[in-house]
Coordinates of C-alpha atoms in Angstrom, one line a residue:
X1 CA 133.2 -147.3 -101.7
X2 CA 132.5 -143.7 -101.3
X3 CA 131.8 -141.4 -98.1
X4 CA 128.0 -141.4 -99.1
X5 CA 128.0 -145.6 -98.7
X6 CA 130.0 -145.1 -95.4
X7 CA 127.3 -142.2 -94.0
X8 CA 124.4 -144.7 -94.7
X9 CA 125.9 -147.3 -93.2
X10 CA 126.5 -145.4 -89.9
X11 CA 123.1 -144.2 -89.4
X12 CA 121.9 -147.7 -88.5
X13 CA 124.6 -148.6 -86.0
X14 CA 123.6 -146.6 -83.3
X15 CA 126.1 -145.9 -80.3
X16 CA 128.7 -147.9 -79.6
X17 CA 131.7 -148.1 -76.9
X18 CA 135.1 -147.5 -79.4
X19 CA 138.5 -148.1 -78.6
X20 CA 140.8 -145.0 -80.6
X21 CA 143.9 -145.7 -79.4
X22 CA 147.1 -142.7 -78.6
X23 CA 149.3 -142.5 -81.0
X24 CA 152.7 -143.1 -81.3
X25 CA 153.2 -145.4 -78.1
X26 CA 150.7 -147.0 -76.2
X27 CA 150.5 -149.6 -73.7
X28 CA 151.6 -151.8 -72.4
X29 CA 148.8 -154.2 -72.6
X30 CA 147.8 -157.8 -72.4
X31 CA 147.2 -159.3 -75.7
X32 CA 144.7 -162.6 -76.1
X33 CA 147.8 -163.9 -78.6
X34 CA 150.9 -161.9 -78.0
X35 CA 151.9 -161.8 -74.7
X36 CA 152.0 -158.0 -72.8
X37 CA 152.2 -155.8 -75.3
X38 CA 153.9 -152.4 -76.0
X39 CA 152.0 -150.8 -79.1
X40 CA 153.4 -148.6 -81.4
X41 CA 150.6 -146.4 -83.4
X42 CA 150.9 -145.0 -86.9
X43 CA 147.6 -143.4 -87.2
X44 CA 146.7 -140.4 -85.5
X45 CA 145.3 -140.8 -82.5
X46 CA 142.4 -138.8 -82.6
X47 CA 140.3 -140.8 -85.5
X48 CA 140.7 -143.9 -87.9
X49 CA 142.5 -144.8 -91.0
X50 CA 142.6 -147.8 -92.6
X51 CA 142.3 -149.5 -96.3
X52 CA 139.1 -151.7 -94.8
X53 CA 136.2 -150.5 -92.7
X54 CA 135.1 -153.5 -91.0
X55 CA 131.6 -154.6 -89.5
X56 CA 133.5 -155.7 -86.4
X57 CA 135.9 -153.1 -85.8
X58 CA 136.8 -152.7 -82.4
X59 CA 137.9 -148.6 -83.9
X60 CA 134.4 -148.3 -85.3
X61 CA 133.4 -147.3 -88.7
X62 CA 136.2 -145.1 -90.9
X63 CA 133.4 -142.4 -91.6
X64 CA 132.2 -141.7 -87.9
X65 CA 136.2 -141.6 -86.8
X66 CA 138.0 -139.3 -89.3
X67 CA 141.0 -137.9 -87.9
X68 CA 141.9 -133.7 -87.9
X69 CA 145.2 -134.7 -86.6
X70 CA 148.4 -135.8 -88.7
X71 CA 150.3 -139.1 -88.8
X72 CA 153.2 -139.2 -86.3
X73 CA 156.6 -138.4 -88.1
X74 CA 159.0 -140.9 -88.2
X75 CA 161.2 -139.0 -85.6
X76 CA 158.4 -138.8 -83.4
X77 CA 157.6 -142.4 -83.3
X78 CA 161.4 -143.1 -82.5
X79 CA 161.6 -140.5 -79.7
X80 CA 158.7 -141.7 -78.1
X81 CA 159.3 -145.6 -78.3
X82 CA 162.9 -144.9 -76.9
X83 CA 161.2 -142.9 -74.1
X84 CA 159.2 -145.5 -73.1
X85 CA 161.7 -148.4 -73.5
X86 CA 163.7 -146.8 -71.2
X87 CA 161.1 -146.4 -68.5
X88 CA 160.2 -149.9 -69.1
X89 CA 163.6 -151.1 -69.1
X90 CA 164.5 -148.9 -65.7
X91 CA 161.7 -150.8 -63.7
X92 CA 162.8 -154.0 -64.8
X93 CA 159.2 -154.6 -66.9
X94 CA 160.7 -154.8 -69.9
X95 CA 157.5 -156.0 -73.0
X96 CA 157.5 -159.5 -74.6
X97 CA 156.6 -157.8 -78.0
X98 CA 156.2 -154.3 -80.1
X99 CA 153.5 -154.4 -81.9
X100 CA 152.4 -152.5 -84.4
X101 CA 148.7 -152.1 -84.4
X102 CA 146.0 -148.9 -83.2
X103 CA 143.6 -146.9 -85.1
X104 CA 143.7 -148.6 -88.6
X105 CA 146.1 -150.3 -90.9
X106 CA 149.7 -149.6 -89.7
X107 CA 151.5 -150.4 -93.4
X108 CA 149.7 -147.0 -94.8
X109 CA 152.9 -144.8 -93.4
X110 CA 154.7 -143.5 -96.2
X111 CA 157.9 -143.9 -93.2
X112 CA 156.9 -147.6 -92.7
X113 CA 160.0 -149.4 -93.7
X114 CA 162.1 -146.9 -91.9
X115 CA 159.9 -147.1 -88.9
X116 CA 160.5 -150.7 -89.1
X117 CA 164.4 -150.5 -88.9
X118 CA 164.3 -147.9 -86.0
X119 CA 162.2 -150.2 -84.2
X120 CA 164.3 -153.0 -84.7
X121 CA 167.4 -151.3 -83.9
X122 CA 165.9 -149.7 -80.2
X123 CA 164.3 -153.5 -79.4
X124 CA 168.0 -154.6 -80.0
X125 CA 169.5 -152.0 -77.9
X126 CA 166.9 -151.9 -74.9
X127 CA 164.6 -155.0 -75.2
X128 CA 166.5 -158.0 -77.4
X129 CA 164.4 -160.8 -75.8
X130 CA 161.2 -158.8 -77.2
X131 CA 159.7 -159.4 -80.7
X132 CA 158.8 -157.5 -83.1
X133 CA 155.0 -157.9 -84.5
X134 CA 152.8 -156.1 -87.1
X135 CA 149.0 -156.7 -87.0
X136 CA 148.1 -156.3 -90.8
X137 CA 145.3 -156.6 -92.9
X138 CA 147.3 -157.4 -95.9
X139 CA 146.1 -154.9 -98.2
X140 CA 149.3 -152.9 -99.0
X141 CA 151.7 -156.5 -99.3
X142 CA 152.2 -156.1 -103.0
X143 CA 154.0 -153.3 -102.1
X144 CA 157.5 -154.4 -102.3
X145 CA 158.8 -151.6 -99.4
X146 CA 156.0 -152.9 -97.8
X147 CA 156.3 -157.0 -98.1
X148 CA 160.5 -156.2 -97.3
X149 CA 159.7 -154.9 -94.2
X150 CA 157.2 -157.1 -93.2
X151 CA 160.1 -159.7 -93.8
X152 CA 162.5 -158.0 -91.2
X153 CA 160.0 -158.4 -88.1
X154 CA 159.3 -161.8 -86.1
X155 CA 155.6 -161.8 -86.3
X156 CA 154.6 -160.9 -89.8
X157 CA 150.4 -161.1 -88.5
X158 CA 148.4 -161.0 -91.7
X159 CA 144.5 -160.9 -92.2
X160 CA 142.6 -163.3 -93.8
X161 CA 139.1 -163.8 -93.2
X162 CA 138.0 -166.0 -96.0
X163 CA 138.8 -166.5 -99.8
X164 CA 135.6 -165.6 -100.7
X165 CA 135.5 -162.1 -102.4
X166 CA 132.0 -161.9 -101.6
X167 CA 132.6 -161.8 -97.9
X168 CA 134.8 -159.8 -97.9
X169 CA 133.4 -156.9 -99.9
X170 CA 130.1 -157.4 -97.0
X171 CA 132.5 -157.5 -93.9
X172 CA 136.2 -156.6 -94.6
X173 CA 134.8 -153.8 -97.2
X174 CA 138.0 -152.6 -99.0
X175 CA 137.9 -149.1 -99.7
X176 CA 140.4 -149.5 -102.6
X177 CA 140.7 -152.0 -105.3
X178 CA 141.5 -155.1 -103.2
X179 CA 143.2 -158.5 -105.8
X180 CA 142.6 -161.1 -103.5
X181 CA 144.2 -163.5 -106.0
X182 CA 147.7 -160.9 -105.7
X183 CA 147.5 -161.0 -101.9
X184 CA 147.5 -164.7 -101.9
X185 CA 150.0 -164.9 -103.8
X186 CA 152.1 -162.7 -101.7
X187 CA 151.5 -164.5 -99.1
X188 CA 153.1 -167.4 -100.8
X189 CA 156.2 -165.4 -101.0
X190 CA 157.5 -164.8 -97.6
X191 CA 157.6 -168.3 -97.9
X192 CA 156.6 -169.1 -93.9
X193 CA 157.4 -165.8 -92.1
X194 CA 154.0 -164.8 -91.6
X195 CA 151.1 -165.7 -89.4
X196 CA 147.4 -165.5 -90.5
X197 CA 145.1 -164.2 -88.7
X198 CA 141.3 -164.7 -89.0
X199 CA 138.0 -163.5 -87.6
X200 CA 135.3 -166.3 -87.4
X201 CA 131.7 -164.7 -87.0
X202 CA 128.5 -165.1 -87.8
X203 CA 125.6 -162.3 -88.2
X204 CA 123.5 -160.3 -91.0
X205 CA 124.6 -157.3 -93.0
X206 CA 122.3 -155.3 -95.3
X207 CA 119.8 -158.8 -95.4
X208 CA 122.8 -161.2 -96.5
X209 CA 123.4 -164.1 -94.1
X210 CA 127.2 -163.8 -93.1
X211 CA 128.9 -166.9 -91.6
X212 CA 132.3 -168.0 -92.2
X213 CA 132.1 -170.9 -90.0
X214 CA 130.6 -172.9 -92.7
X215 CA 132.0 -175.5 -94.8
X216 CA 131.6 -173.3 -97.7
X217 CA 134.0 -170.8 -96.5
X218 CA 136.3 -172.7 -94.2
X219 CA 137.2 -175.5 -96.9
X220 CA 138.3 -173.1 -99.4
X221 CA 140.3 -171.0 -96.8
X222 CA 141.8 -174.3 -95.4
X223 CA 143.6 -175.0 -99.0
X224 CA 144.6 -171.4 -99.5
X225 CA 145.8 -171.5 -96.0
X226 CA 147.6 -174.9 -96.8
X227 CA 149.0 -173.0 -100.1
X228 CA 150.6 -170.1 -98.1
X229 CA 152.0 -172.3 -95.3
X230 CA 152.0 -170.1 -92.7
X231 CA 154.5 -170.1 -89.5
X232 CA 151.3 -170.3 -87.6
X233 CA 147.2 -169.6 -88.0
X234 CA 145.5 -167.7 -85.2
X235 CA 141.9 -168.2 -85.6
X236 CA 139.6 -165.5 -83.1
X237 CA 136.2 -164.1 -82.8
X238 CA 134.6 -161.1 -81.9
X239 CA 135.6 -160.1 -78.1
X240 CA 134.0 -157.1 -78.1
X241 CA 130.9 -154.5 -79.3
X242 CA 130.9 -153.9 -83.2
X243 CA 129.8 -151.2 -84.7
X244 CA 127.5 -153.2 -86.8
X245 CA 124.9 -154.6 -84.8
X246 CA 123.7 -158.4 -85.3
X247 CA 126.8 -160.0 -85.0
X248 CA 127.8 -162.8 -83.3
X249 CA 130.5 -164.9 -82.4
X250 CA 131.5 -168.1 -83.3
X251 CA 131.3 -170.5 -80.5
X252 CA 134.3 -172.4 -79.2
X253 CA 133.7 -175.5 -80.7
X254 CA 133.1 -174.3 -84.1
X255 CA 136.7 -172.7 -83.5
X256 CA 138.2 -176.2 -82.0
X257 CA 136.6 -177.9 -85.1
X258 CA 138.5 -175.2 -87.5
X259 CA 142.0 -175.4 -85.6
X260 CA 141.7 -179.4 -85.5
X261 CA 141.6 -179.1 -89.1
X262 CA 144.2 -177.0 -89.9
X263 CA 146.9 -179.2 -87.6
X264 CA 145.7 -182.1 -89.8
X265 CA 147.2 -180.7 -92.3
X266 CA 150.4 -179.7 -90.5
X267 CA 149.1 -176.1 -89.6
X268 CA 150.3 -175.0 -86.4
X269 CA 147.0 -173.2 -84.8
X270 CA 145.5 -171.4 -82.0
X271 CA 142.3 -170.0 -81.3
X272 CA 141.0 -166.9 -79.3
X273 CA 137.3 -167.0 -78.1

């Protein structure tokens, strides 16, 4: 997709309250799945970046959130998060979990498997009850620095909206060549240490009908999901304003109904409304 397709697109969205997040360390806050939260931020933290640009993302749309600023260094990142810990761990609040997350997709840091073993290392020395997460949208995994890393943490959080390439080109929308087949499959390979993660919504984009709550869309995910045999599925919805208008959330039954299905089939699940 180019920066012409993105301009287009952000003409009809009108204003919209964004969340851009500061980078390295930020926090800590209460997350719907994780517990209180200490984020760590590899983006810069005046603008987006990320390998999807999302209908519903809470950061808005990659071409009206460019960042002038650099990525944090790894040294910086280190400093800062030991900083913190410290404070944290000096008024006896220490966080139940690190996670990576912020303005866009954390695993794009050239530094992100030595980021990953500094982390590690500081949650050992100041935090060892804490985990370690990483909010993903999966698109770098076939990386191999990437996918070794991801196996070090304890919550290896991976997107996966649907299995329909379709979809995912109208609401996910990939800004590189996305193999949706190759993801799968690398899924398969952690063999358990990862969690997926999927947003249920329903809405219109550019006059397609978009609604993964459907048995077209959830019986297909369902097997893949069955395939990869996640530690856990998380299922959620949007909680707050997109940047594409027109869509709505999936209601909590049509969520029940999904994680009902999945512990059928042995899935562990939970679902965020």
């Amino acid at each position: 997709m180019n920066y012409a397709y993105f301009c287009n697109k952000s003409k009809k969205t009108g204003t919209m309250s964004t969340i851009i997040y500061p980078s390295p360390i930020f926090g800590p806050v209460k997350s719907r799945r994780l517990g209180i939260s200490l984020g760590i931020n590899l983006l810069p933290e005046d603008g987006k970046v990320c390998t999807f640009d999302c209908i519903y993302c809470e950061c808005g749309l990659n071409a009206e959130r460019r960042p002038r600023k650099q990525l944090p260094t790894r040294q910086e990142v280190a400093r800062k998060l030991e900083e913190k810990l410290k404070e944290m761990q000096a008024a006896g609040d220490t966080p139940d979990v690190l996670t990576f997350a912020g303005n866009g997709e954390p695993t794009i840091h050239p530094a992100f498997p030595e980021i990953i073993a500094d982390t590690i290392a500081l949650r050992d020395r100041y935090c060892p009850q804490a985990k370690v997460s990483v909010l993903s949208n999966s698109t770098l995994i076939t990386r191999d620095s990437v996918f070794e890393a991801l196996k070090l943490v304890d919550n290896n959080i991976l997107k996966l909206d649907t299995v329909n390439i379709e979809y995912i080109k109208l609401t996910d929308r990939p800004n590189a060549n996305y193999d949706l087949k190759a993801i799968v499959e690398r899924m398969k390979a952690f063999e358990g240490r990862i969690v997926i993660q999927t947003m249920f919504m329903k809405g219109e984009i550019d006059g397609h009908t978009i609604d993964n709550t459907t048995r077209e869309y959830v019986e297909p995910w369902i097997k893949a999901v069955k395939e990869i045999a996640p530690r856990e599925c998380m299922i959620y919805t949007i909680d707050r304003e997109t940047p594409v208008k027109g869509l709505q959330k999936a209601s909590k039954e049509e969520l029940d109904s999904i994680v009902e299905e999945l512990r059928k089939e042995g899935i562990k699940a939970s679902a965020s409304y």
